[in-house]
């Protein structure tokens, strides 16, 4: 029976999808995001097996998502491998979805562990690339897997992968699908000259764009922000925070009728909750991790988002 893979399009999501592809072979890969997950689930007909990897469940759609998972579970197998905090008051225990959790482990590590018996042990390095990509290479299992490799080689490979993925368009799903198939055969990122070329160009761009962020960053209270600068939102948010010496950095870009954002901090433990709350107040969605979150809100509400985010950070401090 074939499988439908729903995965996030970043390094961790791609490595997770590669591991699941290596395990299941006959797969169809769909890249998605927390904001689009419900829509994707609704479009899957009954009778399919589904694996969801590295896609957070949003607070806003949690009940509808659970209904969709129940529908798909009734006629096929559903596996959910993710490391984002679950929305409050949501338990997946009542529905027959297969899940695992392990503290600090990224989706690639969870996927490797879940499919371990079906995988060539050398695929462990794909799990390690994903872990490095998500800053999650410090877990007991990844450290143990790293002992079988010379870690310097793997950091080079992961670096190429991360830079190349930042360098292609977020929605270049054809490129990402090819990359998943390539990695599922355990082939090296450095052996693909095109990937290396994109990664090198991205490194050159990083060096320039850090200056652009430095010169255009604005600050409102505890929040530093940049908008529409044409660079990786995650990196732009990180450097906006660093250069403005703010508590939180935000990088935003307008896409159609919405604004997509990355939000970064280093010393908080609830950034995902704050971002999700503010985004929902403004008719959007948001979520993520304790110090790295994302959101999508309607166009035009960005100044209000920044204002409310600052207010909420003050309340929570
Ligand atoms: Mn992840």
PDB file of C-alpha atoms and ligand atoms in Angstrom:
ATOM      1  CA  UNK A   1       0.000   0.000   0.000  1.00  0.00           C
ATOM      2  CA  UNK A   2       1.338   3.416  -0.826  1.00  0.00           C
ATOM      3  CA  UNK A   3       2.009   6.199   1.634  1.00  0.00           C
ATOM      4  CA  UNK A   4       1.405   9.928   1.618  1.00  0.00           C
ATOM      5  CA  UNK A   5       4.113  11.925   3.377  1.00  0.00           C
ATOM      6  CA  UNK A   6       3.277  15.375   4.744  1.00  0.00           C
ATOM      7  CA  UNK A   7       6.468  17.136   5.795  1.00  0.00           C
ATOM      8  CA  UNK A   8       7.846  20.552   6.596  1.00  0.00           C
ATOM      9  CA  UNK A   9      10.177  21.914   3.883  1.00  0.00           C
ATOM     10  CA  UNK A  10      13.191  22.799   6.067  1.00  0.00           C
ATOM     11  CA  UNK A  11      16.296  20.652   6.653  1.00  0.00           C
ATOM     12  CA  UNK A  12      14.695  18.636   9.483  1.00  0.00           C
ATOM     13  CA  UNK A  13      11.498  18.072   7.497  1.00  0.00           C
ATOM     14  CA  UNK A  14      13.397  17.052   4.370  1.00  0.00           C
ATOM     15  CA  UNK A  15      15.649  14.635   6.250  1.00  0.00           C
ATOM     16  CA  UNK A  16      12.582  13.160   8.007  1.00  0.00           C
ATOM     17  CA  UNK A  17      10.848  12.719   4.647  1.00  0.00           C
ATOM     18  CA  UNK A  18      14.014  11.100   3.215  1.00  0.00           C
ATOM     19  CA  UNK A  19      14.124   8.564   6.039  1.00  0.00           C
ATOM     20  CA  UNK A  20      10.421   7.730   5.644  1.00  0.00           C
ATOM     21  CA  UNK A  21      10.908   7.415   1.869  1.00  0.00           C
ATOM     22  CA  UNK A  22      13.835   5.040   2.390  1.00  0.00           C
ATOM     23  CA  UNK A  23      11.676   2.943   4.717  1.00  0.00           C
ATOM     24  CA  UNK A  24       8.425   2.896   2.742  1.00  0.00           C
ATOM     25  CA  UNK A  25       9.642   3.279  -0.897  1.00  0.00           C
ATOM     26  CA  UNK A  26       6.237   3.777  -2.517  1.00  0.00           C
ATOM     27  CA  UNK A  27       5.484   7.323  -1.355  1.00  0.00           C
ATOM     28  CA  UNK A  28       3.982  10.598  -2.453  1.00  0.00           C
ATOM     29  CA  UNK A  29       5.586  13.628  -0.816  1.00  0.00           C
ATOM     30  CA  UNK A  30       3.646  16.793   0.024  1.00  0.00           C
ATOM     31  CA  UNK A  31       5.385  19.744   1.682  1.00  0.00           C
ATOM     32  CA  UNK A  32       3.247  21.677   4.099  1.00  0.00           C
ATOM     33  CA  UNK A  33       3.271  23.993   7.098  1.00  0.00           C
ATOM     34  CA  UNK A  34       1.250  24.290  10.304  1.00  0.00           C
ATOM     35  CA  UNK A  35      -0.991  26.889   8.635  1.00  0.00           C
ATOM     36  CA  UNK A  36      -1.781  24.531   5.728  1.00  0.00           C
ATOM     37  CA  UNK A  37      -1.892  21.142   7.457  1.00  0.00           C
ATOM     38  CA  UNK A  38      -5.651  21.033   7.935  1.00  0.00           C
ATOM     39  CA  UNK A  39      -6.261  21.872   4.268  1.00  0.00           C
ATOM     40  CA  UNK A  40      -3.842  19.115   3.146  1.00  0.00           C
ATOM     41  CA  UNK A  41      -5.403  16.519   5.454  1.00  0.00           C
ATOM     42  CA  UNK A  42      -8.870  17.361   4.150  1.00  0.00           C
ATOM     43  CA  UNK A  43      -7.724  16.739   0.582  1.00  0.00           C
ATOM     44  CA  UNK A  44      -6.511  13.175   1.303  1.00  0.00           C
ATOM     45  CA  UNK A  45      -9.148  10.572   0.405  1.00  0.00           C
ATOM     46  CA  UNK A  46      -9.889   7.742   2.801  1.00  0.00           C
ATOM     47  CA  UNK A  47      -7.912   4.538   2.264  1.00  0.00           C
ATOM     48  CA  UNK A  48      -4.470   6.170   2.306  1.00  0.00           C
ATOM     49  CA  UNK A  49      -1.650   5.646   4.768  1.00  0.00           C
ATOM     50  CA  UNK A  50      -0.281   8.946   5.993  1.00  0.00           C
ATOM     51  CA  UNK A  51       2.947  10.004   7.719  1.00  0.00           C
ATOM     52  CA  UNK A  52       3.094  13.560   9.094  1.00  0.00           C
ATOM     53  CA  UNK A  53       6.561  14.794  10.020  1.00  0.00           C
ATOM     54  CA  UNK A  54       7.877  18.011  11.544  1.00  0.00           C
ATOM     55  CA  UNK A  55       4.562  19.862  11.183  1.00  0.00           C
ATOM     56  CA  UNK A  56       3.213  21.456  14.367  1.00  0.00           C
ATOM     57  CA  UNK A  57      -0.499  21.214  15.176  1.00  0.00           C
ATOM     58  CA  UNK A  58      -1.877  24.728  15.482  1.00  0.00           C
ATOM     59  CA  UNK A  59      -4.027  25.692  18.422  1.00  0.00           C
ATOM     60  CA  UNK A  60      -6.526  27.333  16.093  1.00  0.00           C
ATOM     61  CA  UNK A  61      -7.296  24.213  14.037  1.00  0.00           C
ATOM     62  CA  UNK A  62      -6.596  21.508  16.625  1.00  0.00           C
ATOM     63  CA  UNK A  63     -10.158  20.182  16.855  1.00  0.00           C
ATOM     64  CA  UNK A  64     -10.647  20.018  13.115  1.00  0.00           C
ATOM     65  CA  UNK A  65      -7.238  18.372  12.663  1.00  0.00           C
ATOM     66  CA  UNK A  66      -8.159  15.699  15.223  1.00  0.00           C
ATOM     67  CA  UNK A  67     -11.366  14.999  13.283  1.00  0.00           C
ATOM     68  CA  UNK A  68      -9.366  14.595  10.068  1.00  0.00           C
ATOM     69  CA  UNK A  69      -6.859  12.286  11.768  1.00  0.00           C
ATOM     70  CA  UNK A  70      -9.746  10.159  13.066  1.00  0.00           C
ATOM     71  CA  UNK A  71     -11.245   9.985   9.577  1.00  0.00           C
ATOM     72  CA  UNK A  72      -7.934   8.838   8.035  1.00  0.00           C
ATOM     73  CA  UNK A  73      -7.229   6.394  10.884  1.00  0.00           C
ATOM     74  CA  UNK A  74     -10.502   4.620  10.199  1.00  0.00           C
ATOM     75  CA  UNK A  75      -9.350   3.426   6.781  1.00  0.00           C
ATOM     76  CA  UNK A  76      -5.551   3.485   6.915  1.00  0.00           C
ATOM     77  CA  UNK A  77      -2.501   3.935   9.097  1.00  0.00           C
ATOM     78  CA  UNK A  78      -1.568   7.407  10.366  1.00  0.00           C
ATOM     79  CA  UNK A  79       1.859   8.130  11.833  1.00  0.00           C
ATOM     80  CA  UNK A  80       2.661  11.519  13.392  1.00  0.00           C
ATOM     81  CA  UNK A  81       6.321  12.228  14.136  1.00  0.00           C
ATOM     82  CA  UNK A  82       6.920  15.694  15.481  1.00  0.00           C
ATOM     83  CA  UNK A  83       8.699  17.595  18.198  1.00  0.00           C
ATOM     84  CA  UNK A  84       6.698  20.810  18.449  1.00  0.00           C
ATOM     85  CA  UNK A  85       4.768  21.345  21.671  1.00  0.00           C
ATOM     86  CA  UNK A  86       1.154  20.192  21.340  1.00  0.00           C
ATOM     87  CA  UNK A  87      -1.520  22.885  21.739  1.00  0.00           C
ATOM     88  CA  UNK A  88      -2.834  23.061  25.283  1.00  0.00           C
ATOM     89  CA  UNK A  89      -5.648  20.649  26.185  1.00  0.00           C
ATOM     90  CA  UNK A  90      -4.961  18.389  23.215  1.00  0.00           C
ATOM     91  CA  UNK A  91      -4.134  14.751  23.677  1.00  0.00           C
ATOM     92  CA  UNK A  92      -3.548  12.409  20.773  1.00  0.00           C
ATOM     93  CA  UNK A  93      -3.967   9.374  23.017  1.00  0.00           C
ATOM     94  CA  UNK A  94      -7.638   9.019  22.230  1.00  0.00           C
ATOM     95  CA  UNK A  95      -7.064   8.527  18.502  1.00  0.00           C
ATOM     96  CA  UNK A  96      -5.149   5.620  16.975  1.00  0.00           C
ATOM     97  CA  UNK A  97      -2.343   7.764  15.541  1.00  0.00           C
ATOM     98  CA  UNK A  98       1.131   6.322  16.092  1.00  0.00           C
ATOM     99  CA  UNK A  99       3.374   8.919  17.736  1.00  0.00           C
ATOM    100  CA  UNK A 100       6.615   9.009  19.665  1.00  0.00           C
ATOM    101  CA  UNK A 101       8.194  11.759  21.683  1.00  0.00           C
ATOM    102  CA  UNK A 102      11.614  12.131  23.213  1.00  0.00           C
ATOM    103  CA  UNK A 103      12.907  15.198  24.971  1.00  0.00           C
ATOM    104  CA  UNK A 104      14.839  17.526  22.684  1.00  0.00           C
ATOM    105  CA  UNK A 105      14.772  15.140  19.720  1.00  0.00           C
ATOM    106  CA  UNK A 106      14.041  16.651  16.303  1.00  0.00           C
ATOM    107  CA  UNK A 107      11.668  15.056  13.803  1.00  0.00           C
ATOM    108  CA  UNK A 108      14.552  13.394  11.889  1.00  0.00           C
ATOM    109  CA  UNK A 109      15.723  11.627  15.036  1.00  0.00           C
ATOM    110  CA  UNK A 110      12.170  10.507  15.847  1.00  0.00           C
ATOM    111  CA  UNK A 111      11.697   9.262  12.285  1.00  0.00           C
ATOM    112  CA  UNK A 112      14.976   7.368  12.299  1.00  0.00           C
ATOM    113  CA  UNK A 113      14.079   5.705  15.601  1.00  0.00           C
ATOM    114  CA  UNK A 114      10.551   4.892  14.422  1.00  0.00           C
ATOM    115  CA  UNK A 115      11.663   3.215  11.171  1.00  0.00           C
ATOM    116  CA  UNK A 116      15.025   1.947  12.405  1.00  0.00           C
ATOM    117  CA  UNK A 117      14.354  -1.710  11.632  1.00  0.00           C
ATOM    118  CA  UNK A 118      13.391  -0.909   8.062  1.00  0.00           C
ATOM    119  CA  UNK A 119      16.449   1.271   7.418  1.00  0.00           C
ATOM    120  CA  UNK A 120      20.035   0.682   6.386  1.00  0.00           C
ATOM    121  CA  UNK A 121      22.004   1.698   9.544  1.00  0.00           C
ATOM    122  CA  UNK A 122      24.070   4.077   7.399  1.00  0.00           C
ATOM    123  CA  UNK A 123      20.939   6.198   6.981  1.00  0.00           C
ATOM    124  CA  UNK A 124      21.712   7.394  10.510  1.00  0.00           C
ATOM    125  CA  UNK A 125      23.722  10.187   8.931  1.00  0.00           C
ATOM    126  CA  UNK A 126      20.588  11.580   7.303  1.00  0.00           C
ATOM    127  CA  UNK A 127      19.026  11.714  10.782  1.00  0.00           C
ATOM    128  CA  UNK A 128      22.141  13.553  11.963  1.00  0.00           C
ATOM    129  CA  UNK A 129      21.926  16.146   9.146  1.00  0.00           C
ATOM    130  CA  UNK A 130      18.332  16.840  10.178  1.00  0.00           C
ATOM    131  CA  UNK A 131      19.327  17.157  13.838  1.00  0.00           C
ATOM    132  CA  UNK A 132      22.120  19.622  13.029  1.00  0.00           C
ATOM    133  CA  UNK A 133      19.688  21.594  10.869  1.00  0.00           C
ATOM    134  CA  UNK A 134      17.328  21.959  13.828  1.00  0.00           C
ATOM    135  CA  UNK A 135      20.098  22.624  16.420  1.00  0.00           C
ATOM    136  CA  UNK A 136      19.097  19.305  18.025  1.00  0.00           C
ATOM    137  CA  UNK A 137      22.312  17.286  17.694  1.00  0.00           C
ATOM    138  CA  UNK A 138      22.943  17.231  21.426  1.00  0.00           C
ATOM    139  CA  UNK A 139      20.502  14.464  22.348  1.00  0.00           C
ATOM    140  CA  UNK A 140      21.747  11.134  23.751  1.00  0.00           C
ATOM    141  CA  UNK A 141      20.655   9.208  20.632  1.00  0.00           C
ATOM    142  CA  UNK A 142      22.207  11.566  18.078  1.00  0.00           C
ATOM    143  CA  UNK A 143      25.445  11.661  20.086  1.00  0.00           C
ATOM    144  CA  UNK A 144      25.473   7.873  20.062  1.00  0.00           C
ATOM    145  CA  UNK A 145      24.796   7.736  16.293  1.00  0.00           C
ATOM    146  CA  UNK A 146      27.586  10.272  15.710  1.00  0.00           C
ATOM    147  CA  UNK A 147      30.105   7.890  17.284  1.00  0.00           C
ATOM    148  CA  UNK A 148      29.863   5.728  14.172  1.00  0.00           C
ATOM    149  CA  UNK A 149      30.995   8.625  11.960  1.00  0.00           C
ATOM    150  CA  UNK A 150      33.710  11.235  11.767  1.00  0.00           C
ATOM    151  CA  UNK A 151      31.540  14.119  12.840  1.00  0.00           C
ATOM    152  CA  UNK A 152      33.553  16.711  10.854  1.00  0.00           C
ATOM    153  CA  UNK A 153      32.473  15.087   7.597  1.00  0.00           C
ATOM    154  CA  UNK A 154      28.840  15.134   8.646  1.00  0.00           C
ATOM    155  CA  UNK A 155      28.911  18.778   9.717  1.00  0.00           C
ATOM    156  CA  UNK A 156      30.191  19.724   6.262  1.00  0.00           C
ATOM    157  CA  UNK A 157      27.380  17.730   4.605  1.00  0.00           C
ATOM    158  CA  UNK A 158      24.747  19.200   6.930  1.00  0.00           C
ATOM    159  CA  UNK A 159      26.121  22.694   6.356  1.00  0.00           C
ATOM    160  CA  UNK A 160      25.786  22.288   2.587  1.00  0.00           C
ATOM    161  CA  UNK A 161      22.258  21.005   3.001  1.00  0.00           C
ATOM    162  CA  UNK A 162      21.142  23.803   5.347  1.00  0.00           C
ATOM    163  CA  UNK A 163      22.690  26.549   3.188  1.00  0.00           C
ATOM    164  CA  UNK A 164      21.288  25.112  -0.057  1.00  0.00           C
ATOM    165  CA  UNK A 165      17.792  24.877   1.446  1.00  0.00           C
ATOM    166  CA  UNK A 166      17.992  28.489   2.569  1.00  0.00           C
ATOM    167  CA  UNK A 167      19.145  29.364  -0.930  1.00  0.00           C
ATOM    168  CA  UNK A 168      16.229  27.888  -2.892  1.00  0.00           C
ATOM    169  CA  UNK A 169      12.746  29.332  -2.907  1.00  0.00           C
ATOM    170  CA  UNK A 170      10.694  28.140   0.044  1.00  0.00           C
ATOM    171  CA  UNK A 171       8.050  26.834  -2.336  1.00  0.00           C
ATOM    172  CA  UNK A 172      10.384  25.164  -4.833  1.00  0.00           C
ATOM    173  CA  UNK A 173       8.722  21.859  -4.049  1.00  0.00           C
ATOM    174  CA  UNK A 174      10.111  20.146  -7.155  1.00  0.00           C
ATOM    175  CA  UNK A 175      13.661  20.817  -5.985  1.00  0.00           C
ATOM    176  CA  UNK A 176      12.818  19.651  -2.468  1.00  0.00           C
ATOM    177  CA  UNK A 177      11.123  16.473  -3.692  1.00  0.00           C
ATOM    178  CA  UNK A 178      14.175  15.572  -5.788  1.00  0.00           C
ATOM    179  CA  UNK A 179      16.371  16.231  -2.783  1.00  0.00           C
ATOM    180  CA  UNK A 180      14.274  13.897  -0.616  1.00  0.00           C
ATOM    181  CA  UNK A 181      14.655  11.118  -3.183  1.00  0.00           C
ATOM    182  CA  UNK A 182      18.389  11.803  -3.481  1.00  0.00           C
ATOM    183  CA  UNK A 183      18.960  11.675   0.296  1.00  0.00           C
ATOM    184  CA  UNK A 184      16.731   8.616   0.657  1.00  0.00           C
ATOM    185  CA  UNK A 185      19.412   6.769  -1.362  1.00  0.00           C
ATOM    186  CA  UNK A 186      21.953   7.962   1.216  1.00  0.00           C
ATOM    187  CA  UNK A 187      23.830   9.989  -1.375  1.00  0.00           C
ATOM    188  CA  UNK A 188      26.014  12.834  -0.135  1.00  0.00           C
ATOM    189  CA  UNK A 189      24.991  16.494  -0.402  1.00  0.00           C
ATOM    190  CA  UNK A 190      28.606  17.316  -1.369  1.00  0.00           C
ATOM    191  CA  UNK A 191      28.422  14.930  -4.362  1.00  0.00           C
ATOM    192  CA  UNK A 192      25.699  17.044  -5.946  1.00  0.00           C
ATOM    193  CA  UNK A 193      27.568  19.974  -7.526  1.00  0.00           C
ATOM    194  CA  UNK A 194      24.386  21.953  -8.070  1.00  0.00           C
ATOM    195  CA  UNK A 195      23.546  21.712  -4.359  1.00  0.00           C
ATOM    196  CA  UNK A 196      27.092  22.783  -3.436  1.00  0.00           C
ATOM    197  CA  UNK A 197      26.886  25.721  -5.848  1.00  0.00           C
ATOM    198  CA  UNK A 198      23.584  26.921  -4.335  1.00  0.00           C
ATOM    199  CA  UNK A 199      25.040  26.565  -0.819  1.00  0.00           C
ATOM    200  CA  UNK A 200      28.146  28.615  -1.705  1.00  0.00           C
ATOM    201  CA  UNK A 201      26.038  31.362  -3.258  1.00  0.00           C
ATOM    202  CA  UNK A 202      23.901  31.413  -0.113  1.00  0.00           C
ATOM    203  CA  UNK A 203      26.991  31.826   2.101  1.00  0.00           C
ATOM    204  CA  UNK A 204      28.061  34.823   0.017  1.00  0.00           C
ATOM    205  CA  UNK A 205      24.560  36.238   0.296  1.00  0.00           C
ATOM    206  CA  UNK A 206      24.542  35.750   4.093  1.00  0.00           C
ATOM    207  CA  UNK A 207      27.611  37.913   4.397  1.00  0.00           C
ATOM    208  CA  UNK A 208      25.891  40.753   2.479  1.00  0.00           C
ATOM    209  CA  UNK A 209      22.454  40.346   4.033  1.00  0.00           C
ATOM    210  CA  UNK A 210      23.708  40.606   7.582  1.00  0.00           C
ATOM    211  CA  UNK A 211      24.734  44.159   6.676  1.00  0.00           C
ATOM    212  CA  UNK A 212      21.310  44.850   5.156  1.00  0.00           C
ATOM    213  CA  UNK A 213      19.652  43.706   8.383  1.00  0.00           C
ATOM    214  CA  UNK A 214      22.066  45.805  10.422  1.00  0.00           C
ATOM    215  CA  UNK A 215      21.194  48.920   8.403  1.00  0.00           C
ATOM    216  CA  UNK A 216      17.421  48.421   8.199  1.00  0.00           C
ATOM    217  CA  UNK A 217      16.467  46.914  11.549  1.00  0.00           C
ATOM    218  CA  UNK A 218      13.839  48.845  13.514  1.00  0.00           C
ATOM    219  CA  UNK A 219      12.973  48.496  17.131  1.00  0.00           C
ATOM    220  CA  UNK A 220       9.783  48.784  19.136  1.00  0.00           C
ATOM    221  CA  UNK A 221      10.369  48.173  22.838  1.00  0.00           C
ATOM    222  CA  UNK A 222      11.599  44.630  23.277  1.00  0.00           C
ATOM    223  CA  UNK A 223      11.075  43.715  19.628  1.00  0.00           C
ATOM    224  CA  UNK A 224      13.475  44.255  16.715  1.00  0.00           C
ATOM    225  CA  UNK A 225      12.104  43.724  13.219  1.00  0.00           C
ATOM    226  CA  UNK A 226      12.796  43.814   9.487  1.00  0.00           C
ATOM    227  CA  UNK A 227      10.325  43.416   6.639  1.00  0.00           C
ATOM    228  CA  UNK A 228      10.604  42.327   2.986  1.00  0.00           C
ATOM    229  CA  UNK A 229      14.366  42.188   2.788  1.00  0.00           C
ATOM    230  CA  UNK A 230      14.485  39.035   0.642  1.00  0.00           C
ATOM    231  CA  UNK A 231      16.490  36.696   2.851  1.00  0.00           C
ATOM    232  CA  UNK A 232      15.849  33.639   5.004  1.00  0.00           C
ATOM    233  CA  UNK A 233      13.292  34.763   7.602  1.00  0.00           C
ATOM    234  CA  UNK A 234      14.923  32.701  10.351  1.00  0.00           C
ATOM    235  CA  UNK A 235      18.357  34.187   9.788  1.00  0.00           C
ATOM    236  CA  UNK A 236      16.986  37.713   9.361  1.00  0.00           C
ATOM    237  CA  UNK A 237      15.077  37.413  12.660  1.00  0.00           C
ATOM    238  CA  UNK A 238      18.162  36.139  14.467  1.00  0.00           C
ATOM    239  CA  UNK A 239      20.354  39.004  13.230  1.00  0.00           C
ATOM    240  CA  UNK A 240      17.631  41.624  13.755  1.00  0.00           C
ATOM    241  CA  UNK A 241      17.541  40.582  17.411  1.00  0.00           C
ATOM    242  CA  UNK A 242      21.331  40.455  17.678  1.00  0.00           C
ATOM    243  CA  UNK A 243      22.088  43.796  15.985  1.00  0.00           C
ATOM    244  CA  UNK A 244      19.330  45.701  17.794  1.00  0.00           C
ATOM    245  CA  UNK A 245      20.246  43.956  21.047  1.00  0.00           C
ATOM    246  CA  UNK A 246      16.543  43.225  21.577  1.00  0.00           C
ATOM    247  CA  UNK A 247      14.765  40.438  23.464  1.00  0.00           C
ATOM    248  CA  UNK A 248      13.015  39.194  20.322  1.00  0.00           C
ATOM    249  CA  UNK A 249      13.740  39.484  16.585  1.00  0.00           C
ATOM    250  CA  UNK A 250      11.061  39.340  13.883  1.00  0.00           C
ATOM    251  CA  UNK A 251      11.548  39.035  10.127  1.00  0.00           C
ATOM    252  CA  UNK A 252       8.486  39.328   7.905  1.00  0.00           C
ATOM    253  CA  UNK A 253       7.593  39.079   4.250  1.00  0.00           C
ATOM    254  CA  UNK A 254       4.373  39.786   2.398  1.00  0.00           C
ATOM    255  CA  UNK A 255       3.026  36.804   0.462  1.00  0.00           C
ATOM    256  CA  UNK A 256      -0.246  37.377  -1.387  1.00  0.00           C
ATOM    257  CA  UNK A 257      -2.805  38.548   1.184  1.00  0.00           C
ATOM    258  CA  UNK A 258      -0.717  37.523   4.190  1.00  0.00           C
ATOM    259  CA  UNK A 259       2.450  38.277   6.066  1.00  0.00           C
ATOM    260  CA  UNK A 260       4.684  35.354   6.994  1.00  0.00           C
ATOM    261  CA  UNK A 261       7.051  35.762   9.891  1.00  0.00           C
ATOM    262  CA  UNK A 262       9.860  34.120  11.764  1.00  0.00           C
ATOM    263  CA  UNK A 263      10.371  35.131  15.375  1.00  0.00           C
ATOM    264  CA  UNK A 264      13.532  34.394  17.348  1.00  0.00           C
ATOM    265  CA  UNK A 265      14.721  34.790  20.927  1.00  0.00           C
ATOM    266  CA  UNK A 266      17.439  33.190  23.016  1.00  0.00           C
ATOM    267  CA  UNK A 267      16.306  33.453  26.613  1.00  0.00           C
ATOM    268  CA  UNK A 268      12.560  32.766  26.627  1.00  0.00           C
ATOM    269  CA  UNK A 269      10.726  29.523  27.335  1.00  0.00           C
ATOM    270  CA  UNK A 270       7.344  30.296  25.796  1.00  0.00           C
ATOM    271  CA  UNK A 271       7.872  32.242  22.561  1.00  0.00           C
ATOM    272  CA  UNK A 272       5.621  29.813  20.645  1.00  0.00           C
ATOM    273  CA  UNK A 273       2.730  30.492  23.037  1.00  0.00           C
ATOM    274  CA  UNK A 274       3.099  34.272  22.886  1.00  0.00           C
ATOM    275  CA  UNK A 275       3.405  34.327  19.093  1.00  0.00           C
ATOM    276  CA  UNK A 276       0.453  31.968  18.656  1.00  0.00           C
ATOM    277  CA  UNK A 277      -1.734  34.089  20.949  1.00  0.00           C
ATOM    278  CA  UNK A 278      -0.927  37.408  19.260  1.00  0.00           C
ATOM    279  CA  UNK A 279      -1.300  35.937  15.763  1.00  0.00           C
ATOM    280  CA  UNK A 280      -4.702  34.436  16.612  1.00  0.00           C
ATOM    281  CA  UNK A 281      -5.942  37.710  18.091  1.00  0.00           C
ATOM    282  CA  UNK A 282      -5.257  39.225  14.683  1.00  0.00           C
ATOM    283  CA  UNK A 283      -6.979  36.455  12.722  1.00  0.00           C
ATOM    284  CA  UNK A 284      -3.790  34.572  11.922  1.00  0.00           C
ATOM    285  CA  UNK A 285      -1.978  31.453  13.132  1.00  0.00           C
ATOM    286  CA  UNK A 286       1.345  30.889  14.826  1.00  0.00           C
ATOM    287  CA  UNK A 287       3.403  28.440  16.828  1.00  0.00           C
ATOM    288  CA  UNK A 288       6.794  26.756  17.031  1.00  0.00           C
ATOM    289  CA  UNK A 289       9.330  26.291  19.796  1.00  0.00           C
ATOM    290  CA  UNK A 290      10.353  27.984  23.039  1.00  0.00           C
ATOM    291  CA  UNK A 291      12.793  30.333  21.273  1.00  0.00           C
ATOM    292  CA  UNK A 292      11.950  29.943  17.581  1.00  0.00           C
ATOM    293  CA  UNK A 293       8.462  30.538  16.287  1.00  0.00           C
ATOM    294  CA  UNK A 294       6.604  31.449  13.119  1.00  0.00           C
ATOM    295  CA  UNK A 295       3.319  33.108  12.278  1.00  0.00           C
ATOM    296  CA  UNK A 296       1.072  34.106   9.413  1.00  0.00           C
ATOM    297  CA  UNK A 297      -1.313  37.061   9.762  1.00  0.00           C
ATOM    298  CA  UNK A 298      -3.415  39.104   7.306  1.00  0.00           C
ATOM    299  CA  UNK A 299      -1.509  41.756   5.398  1.00  0.00           C
ATOM    300  CA  UNK A 300      -1.661  45.217   6.938  1.00  0.00           C
ATOM    301  CA  UNK A 301      -1.695  44.060  10.560  1.00  0.00           C
ATOM    302  CA  UNK A 302       2.076  43.857  10.924  1.00  0.00           C
ATOM    303  CA  UNK A 303       2.517  47.103  12.949  1.00  0.00           C
ATOM    304  CA  UNK A 304      -0.263  45.937  15.285  1.00  0.00           C
ATOM    305  CA  UNK A 305       1.400  42.525  15.602  1.00  0.00           C
ATOM    306  CA  UNK A 306       4.684  44.133  16.661  1.00  0.00           C
ATOM    307  CA  UNK A 307       2.901  46.396  19.151  1.00  0.00           C
ATOM    308  CA  UNK A 308       0.944  43.531  20.744  1.00  0.00           C
ATOM    309  CA  UNK A 309       3.954  41.245  20.763  1.00  0.00           C
ATOM    310  CA  UNK A 310       5.929  43.835  22.729  1.00  0.00           C
ATOM    311  CA  UNK A 311       3.018  44.287  25.133  1.00  0.00           C
ATOM    312  CA  UNK A 312       2.682  40.551  25.689  1.00  0.00           C
ATOM    313  CA  UNK A 313       6.428  40.197  26.280  1.00  0.00           C
ATOM    314  CA  UNK A 314       6.200  42.908  28.943  1.00  0.00           C
ATOM    315  CA  UNK A 315       3.287  41.092  30.636  1.00  0.00           C
ATOM    316  CA  UNK A 316       5.215  37.837  30.614  1.00  0.00           C
ATOM    317  CA  UNK A 317       8.498  39.244  31.929  1.00  0.00           C
TER     318      UNK A 317
HETATM  319 MN1  LIG B   1      11.979  20.274  13.143  1.00  0.00          MN
END
